[in-house]
Amino acid sequence: MSVACKQLLQQDVSLSDRTWFKLGGSAQNFCAPNDVEELRAVLKWAKESAAPIRVLGGGANLLVRDGSVDGLVLSLSRPDFCRVEIEDTRAKVGAGVDLMQLSRDCSHHGLAGLECLAGIPGTIGGAIAMNAGGRFGCIGDVVQRVRLIDADGIIVDCDARELKFAYRHSALGARLVIGAELKLRQEAAADVKKRFQDNWRFKKESQPLAAHSAGCVFKNPEGHSAGQLIDAAGLKGFGRGKARVSEVHGNFIVADEGACASEVLEVIEHVRGAVKAHCGIQLDTEIAIW
Ligand code: EPU
């Protein structure tokens, strides 16, 4: 490992405080590059070391297993990756930009298109990677172009159509998002702000946002709500150790202080089995599990 690269990497960095679940193990190698050049240097190291690369977005949709996460964990949280430039109705944003903050700021300035994402935590990069959204819309609806970097450090600007956004899916492959261009619409600020607030209120009323969780754990099977299926199977409140299915929304698993990832995983597997037994539908996880 070159001296320059050695300085960029930190070993055994705890990830629990960087996730919304507030649990789980540590990254064997962690790096928050200051700019694209540093990012290229660590990507090169990862390629040469055959180290798998994982990007930590806002840590919102993520369960980190207990123990050590191998390879490289990247965080694009430094200022160079968190820029926001607005020109008319076009927003150029870095991958590390906070989605909730951007959605709120745009709504307050009458820029419509992101208010449907009110209350959805995470970063722009993470949101694009999984086409984050909810019943009111998804980020793919407003993405126009995405700037990607591949394992060789090559940057390409990709048209949104090439990414084939679908329900909680985008065709990024092994490439990482470093920024995006969003196409918003100018509307009366009061109207956009109201929609933002209504969506935010809906989320606060229907989801356990104050508890430690990773949001919805399972994808909605076509034509169904996973939360409703879990609820109907009588699983609300089902728990293992300090992790349990939320009483507020069936698709949330909440973790009390001191919970470990293995308890959350046991709840996930129990719920999957019980829903399958109850209605024959197989649930797939929406959250990333490292
Ligand atoms: N429902 C129940 N019991 C429950 C939960 C829900 O009966 O425990 C019913 C609700 O009453 C409603 C239906 O199921 O009739 C759908 O519920 P909800 O409106 O809460 O939507 P959802 O499909 O469960 C989706 C997203 C959420 C997003 C909301 C609102 C998925 C997996 N979930 O939830 O996203 O916040 O719409 O936009 O797509 C997330 O991805 O982390 C997430 C929370």
Short mmCIF file of C-alpha atoms and ligand atoms in Angstrom, two decimals:
data_model
loop_
_atom_site.label_atom_id
_atom_site.label_comp_id
_atom_site.label_asym_id
_atom_site.label_seq_id
_atom_site.Cartn_x
_atom_site.Cartn_y
_atom_site.Cartn_z
CA MET A 1 0.00 0.00 0.00
CA SER A 2 1.43 3.41 -0.93
CA VAL A 3 2.07 5.89 1.88
CA ALA A 4 -0.52 8.28 0.41
CA CYS A 5 -3.14 5.58 0.35
CA LYS A 6 -2.25 4.36 3.85
CA GLN A 7 -3.01 7.84 5.15
CA LEU A 8 -6.45 7.78 3.58
CA LEU A 9 -7.55 4.52 5.14
CA GLN A 10 -8.61 4.02 8.73
CA GLN A 11 -8.80 0.55 10.23
CA ASP A 12 -11.51 -0.96 12.44
CA VAL A 13 -13.87 1.99 12.37
CA SER A 14 -17.08 1.41 14.27
CA LEU A 15 -20.13 1.75 12.04
CA SER A 16 -22.88 1.54 14.64
CA ASP A 17 -23.03 5.30 15.25
CA ARG A 18 -23.10 5.87 11.51
CA THR A 19 -26.28 3.86 11.02
CA TRP A 20 -29.85 4.67 12.01
CA PHE A 21 -30.11 1.29 13.72
CA LYS A 22 -27.23 2.28 16.02
CA LEU A 23 -25.87 -1.24 16.11
CA GLY A 24 -23.52 -3.60 14.31
CA GLY A 25 -19.78 -4.01 13.89
CA SER A 26 -16.91 -2.10 12.35
CA ALA A 27 -15.32 -1.52 8.98
CA GLN A 28 -12.01 -3.26 8.40
CA ASN A 29 -10.97 -0.34 6.18
CA PHE A 30 -12.81 2.96 6.14
CA CYS A 31 -12.25 6.04 4.03
CA ALA A 32 -13.97 9.39 3.64
CA PRO A 33 -12.04 10.83 0.67
CA ASN A 34 -11.75 14.60 0.42
CA ASP A 35 -12.09 14.70 -3.34
CA VAL A 36 -12.26 12.62 -6.50
CA GLU A 37 -8.48 12.19 -6.62
CA GLU A 38 -8.43 10.63 -3.16
CA LEU A 39 -11.43 8.52 -4.12
CA ARG A 40 -9.54 7.27 -7.18
CA ALA A 41 -6.53 6.38 -5.01
CA VAL A 42 -8.56 4.22 -2.63
CA LEU A 43 -10.51 2.62 -5.47
CA LYS A 44 -7.18 1.66 -7.00
CA TRP A 45 -6.07 0.18 -3.70
CA ALA A 46 -9.34 -1.74 -3.39
CA LYS A 47 -8.95 -3.13 -6.90
CA GLU A 48 -5.36 -4.21 -6.33
CA SER A 49 -6.29 -5.79 -2.99
CA ALA A 50 -9.48 -7.40 -4.39
CA ALA A 51 -11.29 -5.68 -1.52
CA PRO A 52 -15.07 -5.45 -1.90
CA ILE A 53 -16.33 -1.85 -1.88
CA ARG A 54 -19.38 -0.71 0.05
CA VAL A 55 -20.61 2.85 0.22
CA LEU A 56 -22.11 4.16 3.41
CA GLY A 57 -24.75 6.71 2.52
CA GLY A 58 -26.77 8.16 5.37
CA GLY A 59 -26.70 4.73 7.06
CA ALA A 60 -30.49 4.79 6.99
CA ASN A 61 -31.36 1.71 5.01
CA LEU A 62 -28.65 -0.48 6.38
CA LEU A 63 -28.07 -3.30 8.83
CA VAL A 64 -24.41 -3.90 9.65
CA ARG A 65 -23.80 -7.40 11.02
CA ASP A 66 -22.00 -7.81 14.33
CA GLY A 67 -18.24 -8.22 13.85
CA SER A 68 -16.12 -6.90 11.05
CA VAL A 69 -17.13 -5.71 7.56
CA ASP A 70 -14.39 -6.79 5.17
CA GLY A 71 -12.96 -4.78 2.29
CA LEU A 72 -13.45 -1.04 1.99
CA VAL A 73 -16.27 1.08 3.38
CA LEU A 74 -16.46 4.48 1.70
CA SER A 75 -18.22 7.57 2.94
CA LEU A 76 -18.76 10.42 0.48
CA SER A 77 -19.51 12.87 3.26
CA ARG A 78 -16.74 15.44 2.77
CA PRO A 79 -17.68 18.91 1.40
CA ASP A 80 -16.52 18.14 -2.16
CA PHE A 81 -19.22 15.47 -2.41
CA CYS A 82 -21.91 17.54 -0.69
CA ARG A 83 -22.24 20.50 -3.04
CA VAL A 84 -25.60 21.82 -4.15
CA GLU A 85 -25.82 24.16 -7.15
CA ILE A 86 -29.23 25.38 -8.26
CA GLU A 87 -29.72 26.98 -11.65
CA ASP A 88 -33.33 27.77 -12.50
CA THR A 89 -35.10 24.46 -12.00
CA ARG A 90 -31.99 22.31 -12.30
CA ALA A 91 -30.18 21.10 -9.18
CA LYS A 92 -26.65 19.74 -9.42
CA VAL A 93 -25.99 17.79 -6.26
CA GLY A 94 -23.18 15.70 -4.84
CA ALA A 95 -23.72 12.09 -3.75
CA GLY A 96 -23.26 12.99 -0.08
CA VAL A 97 -26.04 15.60 0.01
CA ASP A 98 -28.67 14.87 2.63
CA LEU A 99 -31.92 13.98 0.90
CA MET A 100 -34.26 15.24 3.63
CA GLN A 101 -32.47 18.57 3.83
CA LEU A 102 -32.49 19.02 0.06
CA SER A 103 -36.14 18.06 -0.16
CA ARG A 104 -37.02 20.58 2.57
CA ASP A 105 -34.87 23.40 1.11
CA CYS A 106 -36.21 22.94 -2.41
CA SER A 107 -39.80 22.85 -1.19
CA HIS A 108 -39.32 26.06 0.76
CA HIS A 109 -38.03 27.75 -2.40
CA GLY A 110 -40.93 26.57 -4.55
CA LEU A 111 -38.87 23.95 -6.38
CA ALA A 112 -41.19 21.01 -6.80
CA GLY A 113 -40.33 17.36 -7.36
CA LEU A 114 -38.61 16.30 -4.16
CA GLU A 115 -41.41 16.99 -1.68
CA CYS A 116 -42.71 13.46 -2.29
CA LEU A 117 -39.54 12.29 -0.52
CA ALA A 118 -40.25 14.25 2.67
CA GLY A 119 -39.05 12.25 5.64
CA ILE A 120 -37.08 9.70 3.65
CA PRO A 121 -33.64 9.64 5.21
CA GLY A 122 -30.36 9.09 3.40
CA THR A 123 -28.06 10.71 0.89
CA ILE A 124 -28.57 11.47 -2.79
CA GLY A 125 -26.12 8.70 -3.71
CA GLY A 126 -27.90 6.08 -1.62
CA ALA A 127 -31.31 7.26 -2.78
CA ILE A 128 -30.30 6.95 -6.45
CA ALA A 129 -28.68 3.56 -5.91
CA MET A 130 -31.97 2.11 -4.67
CA ASN A 131 -34.42 4.55 -6.27
CA ALA A 132 -35.68 5.58 -2.84
CA GLY A 133 -39.27 6.63 -2.53
CA GLY A 134 -42.66 5.85 -1.13
CA ARG A 135 -46.31 6.04 -2.02
CA PHE A 136 -45.95 9.65 -3.20
CA GLY A 137 -43.12 9.15 -5.70
CA CYS A 138 -39.46 8.20 -6.01
CA ILE A 139 -36.19 9.97 -6.74
CA GLY A 140 -35.91 8.39 -10.20
CA ASP A 141 -38.83 10.62 -11.23
CA VAL A 142 -36.66 13.75 -11.05
CA VAL A 143 -33.17 12.45 -11.87
CA GLN A 144 -31.91 13.60 -15.24
CA ARG A 145 -28.26 12.61 -15.24
CA VAL A 146 -26.04 10.76 -12.81
CA ARG A 147 -22.27 11.07 -12.49
CA LEU A 148 -20.74 7.67 -11.81
CA ILE A 149 -17.24 6.42 -11.07
CA ASP A 150 -16.15 2.87 -11.79
CA ALA A 151 -13.59 0.66 -10.07
CA ASP A 152 -10.86 2.02 -12.38
CA GLY A 153 -11.63 5.59 -11.37
CA ILE A 154 -13.25 6.43 -14.71
CA ILE A 155 -16.05 8.97 -14.47
CA VAL A 156 -19.08 8.86 -16.75
CA ASP A 157 -22.20 10.99 -16.93
CA CYS A 158 -25.12 8.71 -17.48
CA ASP A 159 -28.58 9.59 -18.71
CA ALA A 160 -31.32 8.61 -16.24
CA ARG A 161 -32.92 6.35 -18.87
CA GLU A 162 -29.79 4.18 -18.91
CA LEU A 163 -30.21 3.55 -15.20
CA LYS A 164 -33.62 1.95 -15.74
CA PHE A 165 -35.11 3.18 -12.48
CA ALA A 166 -37.75 0.77 -11.18
CA TYR A 167 -39.26 0.02 -7.79
CA ARG A 168 -36.28 0.29 -5.39
CA HIS A 169 -33.91 -0.45 -8.23
CA SER A 170 -31.45 1.28 -10.52
CA ALA A 171 -29.01 -0.37 -12.92
CA LEU A 172 -25.78 1.05 -11.46
CA GLY A 173 -23.89 -2.21 -11.52
CA ALA A 174 -20.58 -1.89 -9.69
CA ARG A 175 -20.35 1.86 -10.32
CA LEU A 176 -20.65 4.41 -7.54
CA VAL A 177 -22.75 7.56 -7.68
CA ILE A 178 -20.71 10.71 -7.12
CA GLY A 179 -23.31 13.28 -8.14
CA ALA A 180 -26.50 13.91 -10.04
CA GLU A 181 -28.50 16.49 -11.91
CA LEU A 182 -32.15 16.76 -10.91
CA LYS A 183 -34.88 18.39 -12.94
CA LEU A 184 -37.36 20.17 -10.68
CA ARG A 185 -40.33 22.45 -11.43
CA GLN A 186 -40.97 26.01 -10.31
CA GLU A 187 -44.29 26.36 -8.49
CA ALA A 188 -45.76 28.61 -5.80
CA ALA A 189 -43.61 28.03 -2.71
CA ALA A 190 -46.65 27.85 -0.44
CA ASP A 191 -48.08 24.93 -2.46
CA VAL A 192 -44.88 22.90 -2.58
CA LYS A 193 -44.20 23.57 1.10
CA LYS A 194 -47.69 22.40 2.00
CA ARG A 195 -47.23 19.15 0.08
CA PHE A 196 -43.88 18.64 1.79
CA GLN A 197 -45.46 19.18 5.20
CA ASP A 198 -48.43 16.91 4.45
CA ASN A 199 -46.12 14.09 3.31
CA TRP A 200 -43.87 14.59 6.32
CA ARG A 201 -46.86 14.53 8.67
CA PHE A 202 -48.16 11.32 7.06
CA LYS A 203 -44.80 9.65 7.67
CA LYS A 204 -44.57 10.84 11.26
CA GLU A 205 -48.07 9.58 12.00
CA SER A 206 -47.72 6.18 10.35
CA GLN A 207 -44.10 5.23 11.12
CA PRO A 208 -41.98 4.88 14.27
CA LEU A 209 -39.53 7.61 13.31
CA ALA A 210 -38.24 8.28 16.82
CA ALA A 211 -37.05 4.69 17.32
CA HIS A 212 -33.80 3.23 15.97
CA SER A 213 -34.63 1.35 12.77
CA ALA A 214 -33.65 1.07 9.12
CA GLY A 215 -37.02 2.19 7.75
CA CYS A 216 -39.01 -0.41 5.86
CA VAL A 217 -37.17 -3.72 6.06
CA PHE A 218 -38.90 -5.56 3.21
CA LYS A 219 -39.83 -4.48 -0.30
CA ASN A 220 -43.51 -4.34 -1.03
CA PRO A 221 -44.41 -7.44 -3.05
CA GLU A 222 -46.27 -6.46 -6.20
CA GLY A 223 -49.83 -5.46 -5.33
CA HIS A 224 -49.25 -5.70 -1.57
CA SER A 225 -47.87 -3.72 1.34
CA ALA A 226 -45.28 -5.73 3.27
CA GLY A 227 -46.28 -3.85 6.43
CA GLN A 228 -49.89 -4.87 6.01
CA LEU A 229 -48.95 -8.53 5.41
CA ILE A 230 -46.78 -8.57 8.52
CA ASP A 231 -49.54 -6.91 10.53
CA ALA A 232 -52.13 -9.39 9.25
CA ALA A 233 -49.87 -12.28 10.26
CA GLY A 234 -50.06 -10.97 13.84
CA LEU A 235 -46.36 -10.17 14.03
CA LYS A 236 -46.44 -6.64 15.44
CA GLY A 237 -44.47 -6.65 18.69
CA PHE A 238 -42.74 -9.96 17.88
CA GLY A 239 -39.20 -9.69 19.18
CA ARG A 240 -35.86 -11.34 19.88
CA GLY A 241 -33.69 -9.79 22.56
CA LYS A 242 -33.82 -6.04 22.09
CA ALA A 243 -35.15 -6.03 18.53
CA ARG A 244 -38.82 -6.29 17.60
CA VAL A 245 -41.40 -5.60 14.93
CA SER A 246 -42.76 -2.10 15.49
CA GLU A 247 -46.26 -1.78 16.92
CA VAL A 248 -46.72 1.31 14.73
CA HIS A 249 -45.81 -0.07 11.29
CA GLY A 250 -45.29 -3.77 10.59
CA ASN A 251 -42.48 -3.24 8.09
CA PHE A 252 -40.23 -1.54 10.64
CA ILE A 253 -38.00 -3.44 13.04
CA VAL A 254 -37.01 -1.26 15.95
CA ALA A 255 -33.96 -1.81 18.12
CA ASP A 256 -33.51 -0.72 21.71
CA GLU A 257 -30.13 0.36 23.03
CA GLY A 258 -27.84 -2.64 23.36
CA ALA A 259 -29.52 -4.63 20.57
CA CYS A 260 -27.24 -6.57 18.27
CA ALA A 261 -27.50 -7.26 14.57
CA SER A 262 -28.02 -10.99 15.11
CA GLU A 263 -31.25 -10.24 17.00
CA VAL A 264 -32.51 -8.09 14.12
CA LEU A 265 -31.59 -10.85 11.66
CA GLU A 266 -33.52 -13.40 13.73
CA VAL A 267 -36.59 -11.15 13.68
CA ILE A 268 -36.23 -10.71 9.90
CA GLU A 269 -36.06 -14.47 9.29
CA HIS A 270 -38.93 -15.20 11.65
CA VAL A 271 -41.12 -12.57 9.95
CA ARG A 272 -40.22 -13.90 6.50
CA GLY A 273 -41.17 -17.45 7.52
CA ALA A 274 -44.34 -16.45 9.34
CA VAL A 275 -45.65 -14.30 6.46
CA LYS A 276 -44.92 -17.09 3.98
CA ALA A 277 -46.79 -19.54 6.21
CA HIS A 278 -49.69 -17.11 6.70
CA CYS A 279 -50.35 -15.98 3.12
CA GLY A 280 -47.84 -17.77 0.91
CA ILE A 281 -46.01 -14.56 -0.09
CA GLN A 282 -42.21 -14.43 0.00
CA LEU A 283 -40.81 -11.17 1.38
CA ASP A 284 -37.49 -9.84 0.09
CA THR A 285 -35.43 -7.39 2.09
CA GLU A 286 -35.18 -3.80 0.96
CA ILE A 287 -32.43 -2.88 3.40
CA ALA A 288 -28.79 -3.56 2.67
CA ILE A 289 -27.26 -6.11 5.03
CA TRP A 290 -23.45 -5.97 5.37
N1 EPU B 1 -50.57 -1.06 6.88
C1 EPU B 1 -51.14 -1.87 7.82
N2 EPU B 1 -50.37 -2.24 8.89
C2 EPU B 1 -49.11 -1.82 9.05
C3 EPU B 1 -48.51 -0.98 8.06
C4 EPU B 1 -49.30 -0.61 6.98
O1 EPU B 1 -52.29 -2.28 7.72
O2 EPU B 1 -48.47 -2.19 10.03
C5 EPU B 1 -51.40 -0.64 5.73
C6 EPU B 1 -51.68 0.87 5.76
O3 EPU B 1 -52.78 1.18 6.56
C7 EPU B 1 -51.90 1.16 4.29
C8 EPU B 1 -50.99 0.15 3.57
O4 EPU B 1 -50.70 -0.87 4.54
O5 EPU B 1 -53.23 0.88 3.94
C9 EPU B 1 -49.73 0.79 3.05
O6 EPU B 1 -49.00 1.34 4.15
P1 EPU B 1 -48.12 2.68 4.02
O7 EPU B 1 -48.95 3.77 3.47
O8 EPU B 1 -47.46 2.88 5.32
O9 EPU B 1 -47.10 2.35 2.89
P2 EPU B 1 -46.06 1.20 2.74
O10 EPU B 1 -46.30 0.58 1.41
O11 EPU B 1 -46.03 0.30 3.92
C10 EPU B 1 -44.26 2.68 1.52
C11 EPU B 1 -42.77 2.68 1.58
C12 EPU B 1 -42.29 3.56 2.73
C13 EPU B 1 -42.85 4.95 2.59
C14 EPU B 1 -44.39 4.86 2.58
C15 EPU B 1 -45.06 6.20 2.43
C16 EPU B 1 -41.91 0.52 0.84
C17 EPU B 1 -41.41 -0.81 1.26
N3 EPU B 1 -42.28 1.34 1.82
O12 EPU B 1 -44.68 2.01 2.70
O13 EPU B 1 -40.88 3.63 2.63
O14 EPU B 1 -42.42 5.78 3.65
O15 EPU B 1 -44.77 4.01 1.46
O16 EPU B 1 -44.64 6.84 1.29
O17 EPU B 1 -41.94 0.82 -0.35
C18 EPU B 1 -38.79 2.84 3.38
O18 EPU B 1 -38.59 2.55 2.20
O19 EPU B 1 -37.92 2.71 4.26
C19 EPU B 1 -40.09 3.34 3.73
C20 EPU B 1 -40.45 3.50 4.98
#
